[in-house]
């Protein structure tokens, strides 16, 4: 990072001279000349001119960073628009702040009409009272399990599998709630007609897989929003500071070009505090660039996370992939459970890094669910992720301190639609999809119980280290 310029000497008088496009001040009588030479004054003006050119360059860079921010915003908007589940965001008083297109389609009302209305108006009387109770529990700090509620539509009402989650600020204070509802009518009809139409069942399965991915992404949105808010606020504040400094220099340059006397320029320089502005300008620019780089890193992580398609099998650092996946899951849940990652340096594996990252996220998510959703309180919940290498394979172990997996279920846990979670809290597809992905990457995935308690999932992949 460039060091801020040192205090510059007072400008010397001399004949009007064009220096870098800036006119020098008119000469003063010899008796009033300062002790330093005219060359110093020329260097001062050159330095100010260079600083102005750097400001222009920094402004172009900031505009580029702003384009990156707009790209992130468009990405999030497209994700919300693609959701087939109903999504409602409420304020602290229960009024609707945001609704997605699926909600508009089901209710037959535009977002502009929905905004500002009590969210309970979208549920029939009995279910509206239950939703009010759920929001009250969230405000008091409790959690609300997924429930079934009737939802008003343009043609009457439809049952929803409703998930209600609190929105909280950085201090943990309640700011409102997010309601995500999954219409259950089509899913029920698909199961009822399973024997009559096998094709209908396959379509329902495909929809469930898609919903599982969207649900995982939805859990990350809170963490993503928090991560983006800090660097964006930093960029915004520094950009305002740079704008103030730019206006000061523009005023000074205008006076120079207008032929102001040396005394007037000295006084103006003192009034505008240009020396301090030059020092602070570099700090503000450096801060804005640092915030923009953080946004760039977040965008890159989201791009890797959303990667789809077969992709190419290639060597990748499994440790970096694990750290990124665990970070997103933990931030999305705002979990206080400690997670320890044990690895010595990079661990190179061979596979599709984007797909393996999804598997790791599923394993970390399941471990957290096992520890927080157990009916038996866990005295010291924690998770350990260990990476090791042996021969031509690398191994990843995700161990938790939960209740473990019953022995009779270890052979079924990777079957599609098999889940130990209560009804409405899981589709039973996460581990099934993970097992399929690992197999396609020439790896293995297994589960066992730890002697000290809890379960451990073991993933192996080919070693990607170059011989």
JSON list of C-alpha atoms in Angstrom, two decimals, residues 186-290:
[
{"chain": "A", "resi": 186, "resn": "UNK", "atom": "CA", "xyz": [-49.00, -31.45, -5.84]},
{"chain": "A", "resi": 187, "resn": "UNK", "atom": "CA", "xyz": [-46.63, -33.56, -3.76]},
{"chain": "A", "resi": 188, "resn": "UNK", "atom": "CA", "xyz": [-49.52, -35.39, -2.09]},
{"chain": "A", "resi": 189, "resn": "UNK", "atom": "CA", "xyz": [-51.21, -36.06, -5.39]},
{"chain": "A", "resi": 190, "resn": "UNK", "atom": "CA", "xyz": [-47.93, -37.41, -6.81]},
{"chain": "A", "resi": 191, "resn": "UNK", "atom": "CA", "xyz": [-47.66, -39.96, -3.99]},
{"chain": "A", "resi": 192, "resn": "UNK", "atom": "CA", "xyz": [-51.33, -40.94, -4.27]},
{"chain": "A", "resi": 193, "resn": "UNK", "atom": "CA", "xyz": [-50.94, -41.55, -8.01]},
{"chain": "A", "resi": 194, "resn": "UNK", "atom": "CA", "xyz": [-47.57, -43.30, -7.69]},
{"chain": "A", "resi": 195, "resn": "UNK", "atom": "CA", "xyz": [-48.91, -46.72, -8.71]},
{"chain": "A", "resi": 196, "resn": "UNK", "atom": "CA", "xyz": [-50.84, -45.27, -11.66]},
{"chain": "A", "resi": 197, "resn": "UNK", "atom": "CA", "xyz": [-48.07, -43.09, -13.10]},
{"chain": "A", "resi": 198, "resn": "UNK", "atom": "CA", "xyz": [-44.41, -43.84, -12.60]},
{"chain": "A", "resi": 199, "resn": "UNK", "atom": "CA", "xyz": [-43.49, -40.79, -14.67]},
{"chain": "A", "resi": 200, "resn": "UNK", "atom": "CA", "xyz": [-45.35, -38.52, -12.24]},
{"chain": "A", "resi": 201, "resn": "UNK", "atom": "CA", "xyz": [-43.27, -39.94, -9.39]},
{"chain": "A", "resi": 202, "resn": "UNK", "atom": "CA", "xyz": [-40.02, -39.26, -11.26]},
{"chain": "A", "resi": 203, "resn": "UNK", "atom": "CA", "xyz": [-41.06, -35.64, -11.81]},
{"chain": "A", "resi": 204, "resn": "UNK", "atom": "CA", "xyz": [-41.90, -35.26, -8.12]},
{"chain": "A", "resi": 205, "resn": "UNK", "atom": "CA", "xyz": [-38.50, -36.67, -7.18]},
{"chain": "A", "resi": 206, "resn": "UNK", "atom": "CA", "xyz": [-36.78, -34.22, -9.52]},
{"chain": "A", "resi": 207, "resn": "UNK", "atom": "CA", "xyz": [-38.72, -31.36, -7.96]},
{"chain": "A", "resi": 208, "resn": "UNK", "atom": "CA", "xyz": [-37.72, -32.50, -4.47]},
{"chain": "A", "resi": 209, "resn": "UNK", "atom": "CA", "xyz": [-34.05, -32.57, -5.42]},
{"chain": "A", "resi": 210, "resn": "UNK", "atom": "CA", "xyz": [-34.35, -29.05, -6.79]},
{"chain": "A", "resi": 211, "resn": "UNK", "atom": "CA", "xyz": [-36.13, -27.89, -3.62]},
{"chain": "A", "resi": 212, "resn": "UNK", "atom": "CA", "xyz": [-33.44, -29.47, -1.45]},
{"chain": "A", "resi": 213, "resn": "UNK", "atom": "CA", "xyz": [-30.78, -27.44, -3.24]},
{"chain": "A", "resi": 214, "resn": "UNK", "atom": "CA", "xyz": [-32.82, -24.25, -2.93]},
{"chain": "A", "resi": 215, "resn": "UNK", "atom": "CA", "xyz": [-33.42, -24.93, 0.77]},
{"chain": "A", "resi": 216, "resn": "UNK", "atom": "CA", "xyz": [-29.66, -25.25, 1.31]},
{"chain": "A", "resi": 217, "resn": "UNK", "atom": "CA", "xyz": [-29.11, -22.02, -0.57]},
{"chain": "A", "resi": 218, "resn": "UNK", "atom": "CA", "xyz": [-31.82, -20.32, 1.47]},
{"chain": "A", "resi": 219, "resn": "UNK", "atom": "CA", "xyz": [-30.01, -21.22, 4.69]},
{"chain": "A", "resi": 220, "resn": "UNK", "atom": "CA", "xyz": [-26.93, -19.46, 3.34]},
{"chain": "A", "resi": 221, "resn": "UNK", "atom": "CA", "xyz": [-28.64, -16.19, 2.39]},
{"chain": "A", "resi": 222, "resn": "UNK", "atom": "CA", "xyz": [-28.55, -14.79, 5.93]},
{"chain": "A", "resi": 223, "resn": "UNK", "atom": "CA", "xyz": [-24.82, -15.42, 6.14]},
{"chain": "A", "resi": 224, "resn": "UNK", "atom": "CA", "xyz": [-24.20, -14.01, 2.66]},
{"chain": "A", "resi": 225, "resn": "UNK", "atom": "CA", "xyz": [-26.17, -10.83, 3.42]},
{"chain": "A", "resi": 226, "resn": "UNK", "atom": "CA", "xyz": [-24.19, -10.30, 6.62]},
{"chain": "A", "resi": 227, "resn": "UNK", "atom": "CA", "xyz": [-20.88, -10.92, 4.85]},
{"chain": "A", "resi": 228, "resn": "UNK", "atom": "CA", "xyz": [-21.68, -8.45, 2.05]},
{"chain": "A", "resi": 229, "resn": "UNK", "atom": "CA", "xyz": [-23.06, -5.74, 4.33]},
{"chain": "A", "resi": 230, "resn": "UNK", "atom": "CA", "xyz": [-19.77, -5.00, 6.08]},
{"chain": "A", "resi": 231, "resn": "UNK", "atom": "CA", "xyz": [-17.49, -4.45, 3.03]},
{"chain": "A", "resi": 232, "resn": "UNK", "atom": "CA", "xyz": [-20.22, -2.59, 1.12]},
{"chain": "A", "resi": 233, "resn": "UNK", "atom": "CA", "xyz": [-20.70, -0.20, 4.06]},
{"chain": "A", "resi": 234, "resn": "UNK", "atom": "CA", "xyz": [-16.93, 0.28, 4.20]},
{"chain": "A", "resi": 235, "resn": "UNK", "atom": "CA", "xyz": [-16.76, 1.09, 0.48]},
{"chain": "A", "resi": 236, "resn": "UNK", "atom": "CA", "xyz": [-19.72, 3.45, 0.76]},
{"chain": "A", "resi": 237, "resn": "UNK", "atom": "CA", "xyz": [-18.17, 5.41, 3.63]},
{"chain": "A", "resi": 238, "resn": "UNK", "atom": "CA", "xyz": [-14.77, 5.72, 1.98]},
{"chain": "A", "resi": 239, "resn": "UNK", "atom": "CA", "xyz": [-16.32, 6.74, -1.34]},
{"chain": "A", "resi": 240, "resn": "UNK", "atom": "CA", "xyz": [-18.08, 9.64, 0.42]},
{"chain": "A", "resi": 241, "resn": "UNK", "atom": "CA", "xyz": [-14.79, 10.67, 2.02]},
{"chain": "A", "resi": 242, "resn": "UNK", "atom": "CA", "xyz": [-13.03, 10.61, -1.37]},
{"chain": "A", "resi": 243, "resn": "UNK", "atom": "CA", "xyz": [-15.82, 12.70, -2.84]},
{"chain": "A", "resi": 244, "resn": "UNK", "atom": "CA", "xyz": [-15.30, 15.36, -0.16]},
{"chain": "A", "resi": 245, "resn": "UNK", "atom": "CA", "xyz": [-11.54, 15.44, -0.77]},
{"chain": "A", "resi": 246, "resn": "UNK", "atom": "CA", "xyz": [-12.07, 15.69, -4.54]},
{"chain": "A", "resi": 247, "resn": "UNK", "atom": "CA", "xyz": [-14.34, 18.71, -4.14]},
{"chain": "A", "resi": 248, "resn": "UNK", "atom": "CA", "xyz": [-11.68, 20.43, -2.00]},
{"chain": "A", "resi": 249, "resn": "UNK", "atom": "CA", "xyz": [-9.01, 19.95, -4.66]},
{"chain": "A", "resi": 250, "resn": "UNK", "atom": "CA", "xyz": [-11.38, 21.06, -7.41]},
{"chain": "A", "resi": 251, "resn": "UNK", "atom": "CA", "xyz": [-12.04, 24.28, -5.50]},
{"chain": "A", "resi": 252, "resn": "UNK", "atom": "CA", "xyz": [-8.31, 24.83, -5.01]},
{"chain": "A", "resi": 253, "resn": "UNK", "atom": "CA", "xyz": [-7.51, 24.17, -8.69]},
{"chain": "A", "resi": 254, "resn": "UNK", "atom": "CA", "xyz": [-10.27, 26.52, -9.81]},
{"chain": "A", "resi": 255, "resn": "UNK", "atom": "CA", "xyz": [-8.75, 29.30, -7.70]},
{"chain": "A", "resi": 256, "resn": "UNK", "atom": "CA", "xyz": [-5.27, 28.60, -9.10]},
{"chain": "A", "resi": 257, "resn": "UNK", "atom": "CA", "xyz": [-6.53, 28.77, -12.68]},
{"chain": "A", "resi": 258, "resn": "UNK", "atom": "CA", "xyz": [-8.41, 31.97, -11.86]},
{"chain": "A", "resi": 259, "resn": "UNK", "atom": "CA", "xyz": [-5.07, 33.64, -10.99]},
{"chain": "A", "resi": 260, "resn": "UNK", "atom": "CA", "xyz": [-5.41, 33.87, -7.22]},
{"chain": "A", "resi": 261, "resn": "UNK", "atom": "CA", "xyz": [-2.46, 35.38, -5.39]},
{"chain": "A", "resi": 262, "resn": "UNK", "atom": "CA", "xyz": [-0.03, 33.30, -3.40]},
{"chain": "A", "resi": 263, "resn": "UNK", "atom": "CA", "xyz": [-1.40, 34.66, -0.14]},
{"chain": "A", "resi": 264, "resn": "UNK", "atom": "CA", "xyz": [-4.94, 33.74, -1.17]},
{"chain": "A", "resi": 265, "resn": "UNK", "atom": "CA", "xyz": [-3.86, 30.25, -2.17]},
{"chain": "A", "resi": 266, "resn": "UNK", "atom": "CA", "xyz": [-1.98, 29.76, 1.09]},
{"chain": "A", "resi": 267, "resn": "UNK", "atom": "CA", "xyz": [-5.03, 30.82, 3.05]},
{"chain": "A", "resi": 268, "resn": "UNK", "atom": "CA", "xyz": [-7.34, 28.67, 0.94]},
{"chain": "A", "resi": 269, "resn": "UNK", "atom": "CA", "xyz": [-5.05, 25.69, 1.37]},
{"chain": "A", "resi": 270, "resn": "UNK", "atom": "CA", "xyz": [-5.18, 26.18, 5.12]},
{"chain": "A", "resi": 271, "resn": "UNK", "atom": "CA", "xyz": [-8.96, 26.61, 5.15]},
{"chain": "A", "resi": 272, "resn": "UNK", "atom": "CA", "xyz": [-9.53, 23.50, 3.03]},
{"chain": "A", "resi": 273, "resn": "UNK", "atom": "CA", "xyz": [-6.97, 21.51, 5.08]},
{"chain": "A", "resi": 274, "resn": "UNK", "atom": "CA", "xyz": [-5.47, 20.11, 1.90]},
{"chain": "A", "resi": 275, "resn": "UNK", "atom": "CA", "xyz": [-2.41, 18.67, 3.63]},
{"chain": "A", "resi": 276, "resn": "UNK", "atom": "CA", "xyz": [-4.57, 16.51, 5.85]},
{"chain": "A", "resi": 277, "resn": "UNK", "atom": "CA", "xyz": [-6.84, 15.63, 2.91]},
{"chain": "A", "resi": 278, "resn": "UNK", "atom": "CA", "xyz": [-3.86, 14.28, 0.93]},
{"chain": "A", "resi": 279, "resn": "UNK", "atom": "CA", "xyz": [-2.87, 12.06, 3.86]},
{"chain": "A", "resi": 280, "resn": "UNK", "atom": "CA", "xyz": [-6.38, 10.77, 4.46]},
{"chain": "A", "resi": 281, "resn": "UNK", "atom": "CA", "xyz": [-7.11, 10.29, 0.78]},
{"chain": "A", "resi": 282, "resn": "UNK", "atom": "CA", "xyz": [-4.78, 7.34, 0.48]},
{"chain": "A", "resi": 283, "resn": "UNK", "atom": "CA", "xyz": [-6.19, 5.73, 3.61]},
{"chain": "A", "resi": 284, "resn": "UNK", "atom": "CA", "xyz": [-9.75, 6.09, 2.29]},
{"chain": "A", "resi": 285, "resn": "UNK", "atom": "CA", "xyz": [-8.78, 4.70, -1.11]},
{"chain": "A", "resi": 286, "resn": "UNK", "atom": "CA", "xyz": [-6.96, 1.76, 0.46]},
{"chain": "A", "resi": 287, "resn": "UNK", "atom": "CA", "xyz": [-9.98, 1.03, 2.65]},
{"chain": "A", "resi": 288, "resn": "UNK", "atom": "CA", "xyz": [-12.37, 1.14, -0.30]},
{"chain": "A", "resi": 289, "resn": "UNK", "atom": "CA", "xyz": [-10.14, -1.21, -2.30]},
{"chain": "A", "resi": 290, "resn": "UNK", "atom": "CA", "xyz": [-9.92, -3.61, 0.63]}
]
